[in-house]
mmCIF file of C-alpha atoms in Angstrom:
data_model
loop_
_atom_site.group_PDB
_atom_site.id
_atom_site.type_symbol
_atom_site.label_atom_id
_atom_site.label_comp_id
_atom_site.label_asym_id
_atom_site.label_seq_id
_atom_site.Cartn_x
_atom_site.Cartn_y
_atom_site.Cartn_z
ATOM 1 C CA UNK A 1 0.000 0.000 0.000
ATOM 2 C CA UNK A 2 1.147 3.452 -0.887
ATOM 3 C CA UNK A 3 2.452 5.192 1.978
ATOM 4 C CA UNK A 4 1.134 8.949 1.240
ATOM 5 C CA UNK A 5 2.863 10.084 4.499
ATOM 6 C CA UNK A 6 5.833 11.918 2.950
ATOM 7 C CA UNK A 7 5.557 15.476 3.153
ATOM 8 C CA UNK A 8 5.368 17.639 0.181
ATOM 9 C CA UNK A 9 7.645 20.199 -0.097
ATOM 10 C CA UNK A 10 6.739 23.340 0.435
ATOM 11 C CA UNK A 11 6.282 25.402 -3.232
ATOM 12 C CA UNK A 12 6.032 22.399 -5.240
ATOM 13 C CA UNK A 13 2.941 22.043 -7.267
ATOM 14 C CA UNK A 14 2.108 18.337 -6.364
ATOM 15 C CA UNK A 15 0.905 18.207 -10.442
ATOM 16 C CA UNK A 16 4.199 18.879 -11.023
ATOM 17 C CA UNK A 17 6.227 16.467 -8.546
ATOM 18 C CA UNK A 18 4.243 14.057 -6.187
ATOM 19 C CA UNK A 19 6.877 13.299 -3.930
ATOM 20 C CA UNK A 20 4.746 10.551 -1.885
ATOM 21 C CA UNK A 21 4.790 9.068 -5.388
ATOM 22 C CA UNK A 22 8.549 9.785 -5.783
ATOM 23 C CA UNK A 23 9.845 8.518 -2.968
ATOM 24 C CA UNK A 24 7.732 5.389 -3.764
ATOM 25 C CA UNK A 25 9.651 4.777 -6.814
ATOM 26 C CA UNK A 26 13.594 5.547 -5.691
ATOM 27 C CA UNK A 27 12.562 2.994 -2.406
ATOM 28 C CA UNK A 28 11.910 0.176 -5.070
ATOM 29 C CA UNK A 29 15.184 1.266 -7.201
ATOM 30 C CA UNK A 30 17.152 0.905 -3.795
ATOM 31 C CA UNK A 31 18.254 4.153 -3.325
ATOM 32 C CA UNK A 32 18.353 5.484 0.105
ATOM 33 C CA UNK A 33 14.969 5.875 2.166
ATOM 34 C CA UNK A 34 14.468 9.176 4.067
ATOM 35 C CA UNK A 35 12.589 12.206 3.965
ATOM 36 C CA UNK A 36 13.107 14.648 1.408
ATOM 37 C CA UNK A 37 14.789 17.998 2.113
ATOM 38 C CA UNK A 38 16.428 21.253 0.872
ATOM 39 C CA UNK A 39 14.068 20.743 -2.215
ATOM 40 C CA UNK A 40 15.359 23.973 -4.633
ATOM 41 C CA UNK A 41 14.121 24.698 -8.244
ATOM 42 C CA UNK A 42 16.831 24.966 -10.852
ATOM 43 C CA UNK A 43 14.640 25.252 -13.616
ATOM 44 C CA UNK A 44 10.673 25.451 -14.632
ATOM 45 C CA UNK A 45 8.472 27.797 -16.309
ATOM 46 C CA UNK A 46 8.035 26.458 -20.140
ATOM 47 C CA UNK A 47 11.001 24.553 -20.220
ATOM 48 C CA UNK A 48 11.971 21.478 -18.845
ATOM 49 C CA UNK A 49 11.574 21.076 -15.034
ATOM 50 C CA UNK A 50 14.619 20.624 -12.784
ATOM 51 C CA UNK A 51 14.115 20.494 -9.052
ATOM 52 C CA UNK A 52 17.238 19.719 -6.508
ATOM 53 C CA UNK A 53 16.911 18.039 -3.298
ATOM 54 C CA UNK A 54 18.425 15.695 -0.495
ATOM 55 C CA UNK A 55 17.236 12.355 0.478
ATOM 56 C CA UNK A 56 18.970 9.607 2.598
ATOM 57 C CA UNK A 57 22.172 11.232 3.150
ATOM 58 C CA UNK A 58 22.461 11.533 -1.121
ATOM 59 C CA UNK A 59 21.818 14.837 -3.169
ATOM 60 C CA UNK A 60 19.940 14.696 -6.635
ATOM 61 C CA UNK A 61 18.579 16.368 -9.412
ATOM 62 C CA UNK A 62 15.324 15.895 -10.909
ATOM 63 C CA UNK A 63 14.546 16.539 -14.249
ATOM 64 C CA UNK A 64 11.225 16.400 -16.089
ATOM 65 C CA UNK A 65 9.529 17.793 -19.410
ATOM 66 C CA UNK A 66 7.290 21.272 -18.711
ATOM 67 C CA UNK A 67 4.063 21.303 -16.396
ATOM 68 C CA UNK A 68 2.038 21.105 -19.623
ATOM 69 C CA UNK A 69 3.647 18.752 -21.087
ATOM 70 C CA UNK A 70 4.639 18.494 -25.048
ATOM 71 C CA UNK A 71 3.819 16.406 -27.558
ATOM 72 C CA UNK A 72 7.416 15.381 -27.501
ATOM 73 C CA UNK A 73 8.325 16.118 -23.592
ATOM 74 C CA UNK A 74 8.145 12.673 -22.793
ATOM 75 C CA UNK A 75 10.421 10.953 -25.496
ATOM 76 C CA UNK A 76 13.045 13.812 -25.280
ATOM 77 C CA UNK A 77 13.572 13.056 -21.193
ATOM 78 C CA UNK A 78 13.856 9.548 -22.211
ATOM 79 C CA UNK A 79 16.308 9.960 -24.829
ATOM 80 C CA UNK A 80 18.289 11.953 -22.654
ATOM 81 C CA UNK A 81 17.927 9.486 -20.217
ATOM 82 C CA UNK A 82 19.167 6.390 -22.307
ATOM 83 C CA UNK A 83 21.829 8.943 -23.949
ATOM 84 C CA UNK A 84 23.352 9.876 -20.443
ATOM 85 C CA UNK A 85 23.188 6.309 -19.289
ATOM 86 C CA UNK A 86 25.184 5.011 -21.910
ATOM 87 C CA UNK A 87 27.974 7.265 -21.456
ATOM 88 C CA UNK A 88 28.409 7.333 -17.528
ATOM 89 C CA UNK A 89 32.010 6.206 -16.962
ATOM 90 C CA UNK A 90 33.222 7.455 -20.258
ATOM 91 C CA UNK A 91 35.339 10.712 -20.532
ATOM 92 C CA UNK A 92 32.804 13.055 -21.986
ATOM 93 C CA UNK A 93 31.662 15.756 -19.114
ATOM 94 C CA UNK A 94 28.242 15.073 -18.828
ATOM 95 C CA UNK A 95 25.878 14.392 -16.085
ATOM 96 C CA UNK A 96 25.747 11.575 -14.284
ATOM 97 C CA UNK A 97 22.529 9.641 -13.912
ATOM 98 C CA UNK A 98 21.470 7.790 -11.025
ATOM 99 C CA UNK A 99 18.203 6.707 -11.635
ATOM 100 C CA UNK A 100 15.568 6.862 -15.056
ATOM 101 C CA UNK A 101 11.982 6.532 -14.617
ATOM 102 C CA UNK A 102 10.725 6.056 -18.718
ATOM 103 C CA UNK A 103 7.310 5.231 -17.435
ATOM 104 C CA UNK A 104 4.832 8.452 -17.778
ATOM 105 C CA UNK A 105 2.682 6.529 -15.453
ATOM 106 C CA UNK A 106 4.192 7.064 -11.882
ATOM 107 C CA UNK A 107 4.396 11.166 -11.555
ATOM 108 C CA UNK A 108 2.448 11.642 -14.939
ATOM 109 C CA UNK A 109 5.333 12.593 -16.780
ATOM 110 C CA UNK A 110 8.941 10.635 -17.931
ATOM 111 C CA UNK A 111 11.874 11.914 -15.637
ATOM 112 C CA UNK A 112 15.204 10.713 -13.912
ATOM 113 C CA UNK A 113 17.552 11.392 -11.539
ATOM 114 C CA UNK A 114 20.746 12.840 -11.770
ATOM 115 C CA UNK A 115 24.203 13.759 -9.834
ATOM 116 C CA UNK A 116 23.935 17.253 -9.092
ATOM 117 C CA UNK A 117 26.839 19.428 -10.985
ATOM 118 C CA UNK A 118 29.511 21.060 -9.459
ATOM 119 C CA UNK A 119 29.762 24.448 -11.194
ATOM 120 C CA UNK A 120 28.119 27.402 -12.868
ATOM 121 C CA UNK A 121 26.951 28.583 -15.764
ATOM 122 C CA UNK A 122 28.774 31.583 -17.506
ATOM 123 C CA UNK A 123 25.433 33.322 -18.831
ATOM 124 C CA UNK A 124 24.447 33.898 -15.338
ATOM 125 C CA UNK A 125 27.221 34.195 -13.510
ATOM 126 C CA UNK A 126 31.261 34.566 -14.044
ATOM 127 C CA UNK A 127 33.317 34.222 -10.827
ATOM 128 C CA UNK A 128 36.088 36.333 -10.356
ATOM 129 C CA UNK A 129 39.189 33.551 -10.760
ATOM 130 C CA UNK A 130 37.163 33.841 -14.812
ATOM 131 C CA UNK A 131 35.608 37.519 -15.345
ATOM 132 C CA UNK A 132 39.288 38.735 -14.173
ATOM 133 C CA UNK A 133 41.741 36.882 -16.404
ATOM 134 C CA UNK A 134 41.026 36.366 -20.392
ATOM 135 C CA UNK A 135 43.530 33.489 -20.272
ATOM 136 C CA UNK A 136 41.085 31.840 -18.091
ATOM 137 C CA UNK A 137 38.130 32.593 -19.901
ATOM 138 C CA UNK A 138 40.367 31.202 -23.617
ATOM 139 C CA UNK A 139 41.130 28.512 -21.709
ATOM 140 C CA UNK A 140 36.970 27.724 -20.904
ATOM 141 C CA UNK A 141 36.340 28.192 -24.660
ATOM 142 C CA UNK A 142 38.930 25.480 -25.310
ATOM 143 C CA UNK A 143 37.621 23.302 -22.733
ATOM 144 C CA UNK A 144 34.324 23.653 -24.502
ATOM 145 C CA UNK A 145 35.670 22.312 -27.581
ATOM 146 C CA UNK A 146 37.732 19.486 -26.149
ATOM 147 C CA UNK A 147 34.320 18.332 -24.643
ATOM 148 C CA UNK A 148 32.208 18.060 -27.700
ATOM 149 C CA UNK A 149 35.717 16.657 -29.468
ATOM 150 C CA UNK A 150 35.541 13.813 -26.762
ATOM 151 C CA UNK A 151 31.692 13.160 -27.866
ATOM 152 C CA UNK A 152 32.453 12.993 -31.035
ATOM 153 C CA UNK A 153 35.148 10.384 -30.685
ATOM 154 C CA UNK A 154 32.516 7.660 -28.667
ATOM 155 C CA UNK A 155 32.040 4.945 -30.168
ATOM 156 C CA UNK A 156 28.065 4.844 -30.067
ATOM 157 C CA UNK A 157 27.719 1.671 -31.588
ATOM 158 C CA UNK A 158 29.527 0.030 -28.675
ATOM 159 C CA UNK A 159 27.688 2.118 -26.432
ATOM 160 C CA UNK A 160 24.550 0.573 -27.626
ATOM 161 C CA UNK A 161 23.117 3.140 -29.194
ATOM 162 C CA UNK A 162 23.270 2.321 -32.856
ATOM 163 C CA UNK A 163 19.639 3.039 -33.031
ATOM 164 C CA UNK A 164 19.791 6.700 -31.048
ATOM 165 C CA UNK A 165 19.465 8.242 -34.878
ATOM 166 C CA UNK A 166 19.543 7.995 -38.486
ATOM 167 C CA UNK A 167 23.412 9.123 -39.496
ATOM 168 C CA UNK A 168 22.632 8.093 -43.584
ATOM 169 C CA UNK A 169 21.464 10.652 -45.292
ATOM 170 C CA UNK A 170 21.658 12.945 -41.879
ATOM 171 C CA UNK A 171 23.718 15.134 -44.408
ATOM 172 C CA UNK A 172 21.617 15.258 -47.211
ATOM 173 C CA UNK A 173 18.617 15.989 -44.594
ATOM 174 C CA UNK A 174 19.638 19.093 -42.965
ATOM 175 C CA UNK A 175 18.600 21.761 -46.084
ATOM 176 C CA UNK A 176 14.978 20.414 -47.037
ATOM 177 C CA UNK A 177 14.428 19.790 -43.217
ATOM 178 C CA UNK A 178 14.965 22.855 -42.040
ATOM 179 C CA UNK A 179 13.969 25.065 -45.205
ATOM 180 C CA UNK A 180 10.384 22.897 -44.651
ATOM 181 C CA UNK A 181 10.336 24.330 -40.482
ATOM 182 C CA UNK A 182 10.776 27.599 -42.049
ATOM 183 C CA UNK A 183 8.179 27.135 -44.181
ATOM 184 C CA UNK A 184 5.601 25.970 -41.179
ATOM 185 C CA UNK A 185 5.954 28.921 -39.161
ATOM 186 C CA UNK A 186 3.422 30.743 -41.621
ATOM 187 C CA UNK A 187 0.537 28.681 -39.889
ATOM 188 C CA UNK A 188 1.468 31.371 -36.998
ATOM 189 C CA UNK A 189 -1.262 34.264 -37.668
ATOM 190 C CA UNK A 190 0.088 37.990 -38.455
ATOM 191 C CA UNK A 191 3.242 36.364 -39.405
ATOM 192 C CA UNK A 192 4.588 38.153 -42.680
ATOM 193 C CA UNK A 193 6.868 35.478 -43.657
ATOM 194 C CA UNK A 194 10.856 35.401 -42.892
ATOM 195 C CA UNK A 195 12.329 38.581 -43.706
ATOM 196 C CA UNK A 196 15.876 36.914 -43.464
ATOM 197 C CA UNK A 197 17.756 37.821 -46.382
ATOM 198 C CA UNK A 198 19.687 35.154 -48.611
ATOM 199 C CA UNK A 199 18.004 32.000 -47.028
ATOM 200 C CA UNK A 200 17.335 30.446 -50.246
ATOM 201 C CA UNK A 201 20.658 31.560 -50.844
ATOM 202 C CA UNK A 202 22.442 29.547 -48.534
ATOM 203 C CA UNK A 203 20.577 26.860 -48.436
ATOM 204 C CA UNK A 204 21.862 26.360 -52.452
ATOM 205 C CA UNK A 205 25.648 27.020 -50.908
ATOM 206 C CA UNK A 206 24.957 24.249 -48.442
ATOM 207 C CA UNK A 207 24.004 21.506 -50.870
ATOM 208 C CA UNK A 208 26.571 22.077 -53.624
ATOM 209 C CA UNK A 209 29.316 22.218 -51.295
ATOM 210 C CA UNK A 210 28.278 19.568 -49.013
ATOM 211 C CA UNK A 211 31.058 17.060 -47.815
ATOM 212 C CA UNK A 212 31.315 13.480 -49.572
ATOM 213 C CA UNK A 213 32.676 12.071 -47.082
ATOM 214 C CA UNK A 214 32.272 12.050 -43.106
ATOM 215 C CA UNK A 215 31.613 9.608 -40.009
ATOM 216 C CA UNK A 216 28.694 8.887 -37.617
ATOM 217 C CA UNK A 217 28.925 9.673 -34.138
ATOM 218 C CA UNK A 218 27.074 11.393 -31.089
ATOM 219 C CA UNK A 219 26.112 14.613 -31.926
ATOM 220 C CA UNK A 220 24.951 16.659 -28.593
ATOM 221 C CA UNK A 221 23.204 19.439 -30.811
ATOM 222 C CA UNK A 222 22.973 22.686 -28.860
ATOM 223 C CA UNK A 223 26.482 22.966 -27.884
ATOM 224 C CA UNK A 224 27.099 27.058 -26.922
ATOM 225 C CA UNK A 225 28.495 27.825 -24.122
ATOM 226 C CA UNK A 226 25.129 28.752 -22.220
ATOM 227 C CA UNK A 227 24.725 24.712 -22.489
ATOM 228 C CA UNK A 228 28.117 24.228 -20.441
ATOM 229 C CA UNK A 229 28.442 24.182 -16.674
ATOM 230 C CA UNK A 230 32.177 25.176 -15.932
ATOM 231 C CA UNK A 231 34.495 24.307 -12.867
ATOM 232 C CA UNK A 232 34.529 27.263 -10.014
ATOM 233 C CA UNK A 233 38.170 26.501 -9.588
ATOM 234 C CA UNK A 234 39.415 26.502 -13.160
ATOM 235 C CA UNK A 235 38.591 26.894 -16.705
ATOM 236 C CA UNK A 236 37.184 23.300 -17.522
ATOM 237 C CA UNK A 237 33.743 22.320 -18.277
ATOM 238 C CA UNK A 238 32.168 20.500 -15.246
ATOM 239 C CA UNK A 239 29.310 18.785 -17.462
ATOM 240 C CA UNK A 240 27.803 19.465 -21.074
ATOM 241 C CA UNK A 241 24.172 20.053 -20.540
ATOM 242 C CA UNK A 242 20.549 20.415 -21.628
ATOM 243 C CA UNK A 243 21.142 17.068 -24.457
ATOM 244 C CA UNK A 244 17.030 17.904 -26.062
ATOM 245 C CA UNK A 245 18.959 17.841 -29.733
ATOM 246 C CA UNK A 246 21.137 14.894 -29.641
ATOM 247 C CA UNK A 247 21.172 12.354 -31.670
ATOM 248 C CA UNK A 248 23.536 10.126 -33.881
ATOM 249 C CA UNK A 249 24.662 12.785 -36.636
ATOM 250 C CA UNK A 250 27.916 14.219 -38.142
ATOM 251 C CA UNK A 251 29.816 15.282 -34.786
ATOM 252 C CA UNK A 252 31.740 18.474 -37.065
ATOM 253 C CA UNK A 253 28.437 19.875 -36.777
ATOM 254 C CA UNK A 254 28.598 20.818 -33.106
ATOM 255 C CA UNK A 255 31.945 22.347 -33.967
ATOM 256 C CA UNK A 256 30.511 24.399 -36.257
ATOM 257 C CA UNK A 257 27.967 25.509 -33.647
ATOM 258 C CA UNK A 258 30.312 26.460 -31.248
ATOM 259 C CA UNK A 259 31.908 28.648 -33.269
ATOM 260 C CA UNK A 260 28.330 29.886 -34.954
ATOM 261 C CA UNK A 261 27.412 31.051 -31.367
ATOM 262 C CA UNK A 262 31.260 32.206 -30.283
ATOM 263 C CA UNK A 263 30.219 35.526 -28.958
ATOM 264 C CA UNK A 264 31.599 38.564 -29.969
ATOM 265 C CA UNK A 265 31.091 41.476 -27.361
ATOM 266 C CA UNK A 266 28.957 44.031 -28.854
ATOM 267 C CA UNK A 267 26.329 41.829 -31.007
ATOM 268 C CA UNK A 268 23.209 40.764 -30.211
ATOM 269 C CA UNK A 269 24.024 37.062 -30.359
ATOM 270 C CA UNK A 270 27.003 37.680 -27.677
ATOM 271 C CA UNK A 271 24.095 38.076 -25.235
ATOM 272 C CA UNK A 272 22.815 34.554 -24.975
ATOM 273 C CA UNK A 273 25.594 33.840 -23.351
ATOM 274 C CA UNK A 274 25.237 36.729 -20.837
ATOM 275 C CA UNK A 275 28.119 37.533 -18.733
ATOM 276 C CA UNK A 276 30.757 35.309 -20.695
ATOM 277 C CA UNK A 277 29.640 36.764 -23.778
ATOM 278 C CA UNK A 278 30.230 40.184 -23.017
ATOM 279 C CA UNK A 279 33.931 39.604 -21.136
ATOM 280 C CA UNK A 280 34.924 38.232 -24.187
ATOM 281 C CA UNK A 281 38.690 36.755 -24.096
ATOM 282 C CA UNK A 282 37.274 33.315 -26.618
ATOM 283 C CA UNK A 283 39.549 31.722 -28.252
ATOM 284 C CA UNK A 284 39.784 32.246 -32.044
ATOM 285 C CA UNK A 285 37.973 30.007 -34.659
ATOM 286 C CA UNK A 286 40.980 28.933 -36.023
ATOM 287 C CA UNK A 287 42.683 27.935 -32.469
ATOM 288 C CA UNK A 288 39.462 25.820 -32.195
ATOM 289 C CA UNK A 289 39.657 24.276 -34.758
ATOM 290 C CA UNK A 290 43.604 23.508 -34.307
ATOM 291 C CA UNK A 291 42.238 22.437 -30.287
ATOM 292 C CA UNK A 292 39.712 20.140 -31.462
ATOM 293 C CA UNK A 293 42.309 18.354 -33.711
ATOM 294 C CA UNK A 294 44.037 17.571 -30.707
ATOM 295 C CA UNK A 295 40.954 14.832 -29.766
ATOM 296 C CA UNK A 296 40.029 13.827 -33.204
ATOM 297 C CA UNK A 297 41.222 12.718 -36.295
ATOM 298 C CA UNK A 298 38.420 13.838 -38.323
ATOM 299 C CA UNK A 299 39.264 15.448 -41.609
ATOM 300 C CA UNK A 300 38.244 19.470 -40.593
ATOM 301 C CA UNK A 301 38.902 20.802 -43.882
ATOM 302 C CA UNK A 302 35.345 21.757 -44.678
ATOM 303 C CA UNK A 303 34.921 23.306 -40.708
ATOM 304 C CA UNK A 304 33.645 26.955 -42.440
ATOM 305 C CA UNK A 305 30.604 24.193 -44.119
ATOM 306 C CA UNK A 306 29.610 22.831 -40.833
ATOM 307 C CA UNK A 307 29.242 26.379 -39.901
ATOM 308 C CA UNK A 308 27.811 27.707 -41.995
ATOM 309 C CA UNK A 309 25.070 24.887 -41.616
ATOM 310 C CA UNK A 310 24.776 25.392 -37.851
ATOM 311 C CA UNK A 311 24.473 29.670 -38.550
ATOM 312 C CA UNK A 312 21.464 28.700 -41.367
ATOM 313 C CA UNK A 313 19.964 25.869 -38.452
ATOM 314 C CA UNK A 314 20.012 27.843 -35.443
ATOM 315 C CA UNK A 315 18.888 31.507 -37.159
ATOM 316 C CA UNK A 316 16.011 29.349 -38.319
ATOM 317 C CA UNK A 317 14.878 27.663 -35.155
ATOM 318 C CA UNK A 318 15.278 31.088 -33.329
ATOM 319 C CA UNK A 319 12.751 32.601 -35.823
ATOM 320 C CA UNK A 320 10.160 29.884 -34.787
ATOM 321 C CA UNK A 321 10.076 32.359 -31.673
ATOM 322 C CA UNK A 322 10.077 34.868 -33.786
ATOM 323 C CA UNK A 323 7.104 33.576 -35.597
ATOM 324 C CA UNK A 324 5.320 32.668 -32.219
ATOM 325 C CA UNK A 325 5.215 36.193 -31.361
ATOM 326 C CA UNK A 326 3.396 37.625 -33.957
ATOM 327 C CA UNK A 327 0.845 35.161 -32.531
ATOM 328 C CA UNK A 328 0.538 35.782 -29.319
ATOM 329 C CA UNK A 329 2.467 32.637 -28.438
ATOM 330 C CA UNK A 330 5.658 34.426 -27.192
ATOM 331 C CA UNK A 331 6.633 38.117 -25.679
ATOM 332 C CA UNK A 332 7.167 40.189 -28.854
ATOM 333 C CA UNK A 333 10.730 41.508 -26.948
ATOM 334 C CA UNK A 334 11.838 37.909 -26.670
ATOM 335 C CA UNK A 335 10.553 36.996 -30.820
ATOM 336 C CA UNK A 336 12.632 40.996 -31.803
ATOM 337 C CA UNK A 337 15.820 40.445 -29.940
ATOM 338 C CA UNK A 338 16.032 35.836 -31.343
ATOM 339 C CA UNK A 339 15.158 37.258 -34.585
ATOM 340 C CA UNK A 340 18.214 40.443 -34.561
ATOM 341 C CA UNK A 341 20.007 37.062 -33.609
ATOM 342 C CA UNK A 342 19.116 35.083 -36.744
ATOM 343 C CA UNK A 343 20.313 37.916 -38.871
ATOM 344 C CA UNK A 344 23.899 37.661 -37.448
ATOM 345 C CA UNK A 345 23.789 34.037 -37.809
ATOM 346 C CA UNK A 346 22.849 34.807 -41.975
ATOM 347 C CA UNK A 347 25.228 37.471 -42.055
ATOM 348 C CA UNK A 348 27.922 35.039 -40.414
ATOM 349 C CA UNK A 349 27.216 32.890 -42.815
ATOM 350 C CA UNK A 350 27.172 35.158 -46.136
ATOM 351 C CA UNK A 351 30.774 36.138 -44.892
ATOM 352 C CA UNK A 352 31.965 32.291 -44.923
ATOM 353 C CA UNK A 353 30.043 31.447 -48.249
ATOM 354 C CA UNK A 354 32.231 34.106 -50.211
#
C-alpha cells in the first residue's frame, strides 16, 4: 500500500512532482529511504523542469519535461535518459545519472535522476578567478571544444546506441528539413513570412558544397556555451548540458555551432551567453579548430561548411520564436531580440560562403 505520508515540499505544485509518489519509486530502485529535504528549483516555467533536493544522506537532481507537457516532452527526457546512461564512466563531461523513470505513469510525466553538478553557468554568472583573467576565460572556450571533441570520438555503436538516430542521409537531410520548419511557421497568424535575407541563398551554398565524405557519431546538438556548466576553480567544463537535440549525426556539426554562437562582445548574439559573452577573451575560430584536432582525427577541412550549416539551423529555429510572437504565443521583446540574432547568424554565414 502506498504510503502517502511523505511530506510535500513546500512550493512544489504536487501536479508537477508528487513526492509521496517519488519517494515510492527511488525505495523500489534501492536508493536510500528518508525524507526529502532542501528541495530547490533549478529550472521550470516552459522549459523542462529541474528540481534539486536531499534524500537519505544523497543529493539529486530531478529533471522532467514542462508542467504542460509536449507532444514530444516525454520521449526527449527519455532519450536523454538512455543517452546519459550510456555514457556514464566514459570521458565526456556530462551528467551523471542515477536513476531513469521512462514510465509516464508514476508522476504523470517521464523523468530521472541525476548527480547534481559542481559548477556554474557563464550566462548567469562569471566568478572572479574567470571575469578577471582572459587566459582563463580562452582557456573555458577550449575546454568547450575538447568536450564536444571527446563526444564525437565515442564509439556509439559500442555504447549501444546504434539506433539513437539515423546518421545516412543525416547530411543530405539538414537543407529540405529545415527550409520545410521555415516554411511551417506561416501557420502562426500575423506572421509576414521570414524577412531573413539570402536563405534560399544559402541553403543552395549548403548543398553544392556539401562534404562526400564524413563519419557517424554522437552529436549533442545545442552545444554554446550557455549549455556548459564550468568548474569554479578553473577553466574546464564541469558537465555538457541540456542534451534535447542529440542524436547520432555528423559530430563536425557541433563544432561548427560552437563557433556559430562564439560571442563577440557588442552583437546581439554575444548576449545569450550573458556575462561570458560580453567579457569576451574566446579563443579564435581557427585555435578551435587547431584544439579540437588535438581529440580527433576527423578530416576538418570543410569546418567553415559545418558552420555555416549550424548559422542557417540555429537563425532558423530562433525565428520559430520569432514567428510565435506575432501570434501571441511568445513576448514580442523575446521573438525581436532571437530574430536580430538570426540575422547575425545569416550574415555570419554570407561572410563564410564568399
Amino acid at each position: 500500500m502506498l504510503d502517502m505520508s511523505v511530506a510535500q515540499p513546500v512550493g512544489v505544485d504536487r501536479e508537477l512532482v508528487d513526492f509521496a509518489l517519488v519517494g515510492k519509486w527511488m525505495d523500489e530502485q534501492g536508493l536510500p529511504a528518508g525524507e526529502f529535504e532542501d528541495v530547490t528549483s533549478l529550472g521550470g516555467g516552459t522549459q523542462n523542469v529541474m528540481l534539486r533536493f536531499g534524500r537519505g544522506g544523497r543529493d539529486y537532481v530531478l529533471r522532467r519535461g514542462p508542467k504542460h507537457l509536449r507532444a514530444k516532452s516525454n520521449e526527449v527526457i527519455r532519450r536523454e535518459a538512455r543517452l546519459l546512461g550510456a555514457i556514464n564512466g566514459t570521458d565526456v563531461r556530462a551528467p551523471r545519472v542515477i536513476a531513469a523513470c521512462p514510465d509516464d505513469s508514476v508522476i504523470g510525466a517521464v523523468f530521472y535522476l541525476m548527480e547534481p553538478i559542481d559548477g556554474f553557468n557563464p550566462a548567469n554568472e562569471l566568478p572572479e578567478l574567470h571575469a578577471g583573467d582572459p587566459a582563463v576565460r580562452k582557456e573555458m572556450g577550449l575546454s568547450a571544444v575538447e568536450a564536444i571533441a571527446r563526444l564525437g570520438a565515442l564509439d556509439y555503436q559500442a555504447l549501444g546506441l546504434s539506433d539513437y538516430g539515423k546518421p545516412d542521409g543525416f547530411l543530405e537531410r539538414q537543407v529540405p528539413r529545415w527550409l520545410g520548419e521555415l516554411e511551417s511557421y506561416s501557420a502562426n497568424e500575423g506572421y509576414p513570412g521570414p524577412e531573413i535575407p539570402g536563405v534560399e541563398r544559402t541553403g543552395e551554398w549548403l548543398d553544392r558544397n556539401r562534404p562526400a565524405q564524413w563519419t557517424p557519431g554522437i552529436l549533442h546538438g545545442d552545444c554554446h556555451l550557455a549549455n556548459m556548466m564550468f568548474a569554479f576553480d578553473g577553466p574546464q567544463v564541469a558537465a555538457m548540458v541540456d542534451w534535447e537535440m542529440s542524436t547520432i549525426g555528423d559530430p563536425l556539426l557541433d563544432l561548427g555551432w560552437q563557433i556559430a554562437t562564439r560571442p563577440e562582445p557588442g552583437t546581439t548574439g554575444a548576449a545569450l551567453v550573458g556575462k561570458l559573452g560580453a567579457a569576451g577573451g574566446l579563443p579564435t575560430p581557427d585555435e578551435m579548430v587547431a584544439h579540437y584536432g588535438q581529440f580527433s582525427d576527423r578530416d576538418l577541412s570543410a569546418v567553415p561548411w559545418y558552420t555555416v550549416l549550424a548559422c542557417f539551423k540555429l537563425g532558423i529555429v530562433l525565428e520559430g520564436t520569432h514567428a510565435r510572437a506575432f501570434a501571441g504565443k511568445a513576448p514580442k521583446q523575446v521573438g525581436d531580440f532571437l530574430h536580430a540574432i538570426t540575422l547575425e547568424l545569416f550574415e555570419r554565414a554570407h561572410r563564410l560562403m564568399e
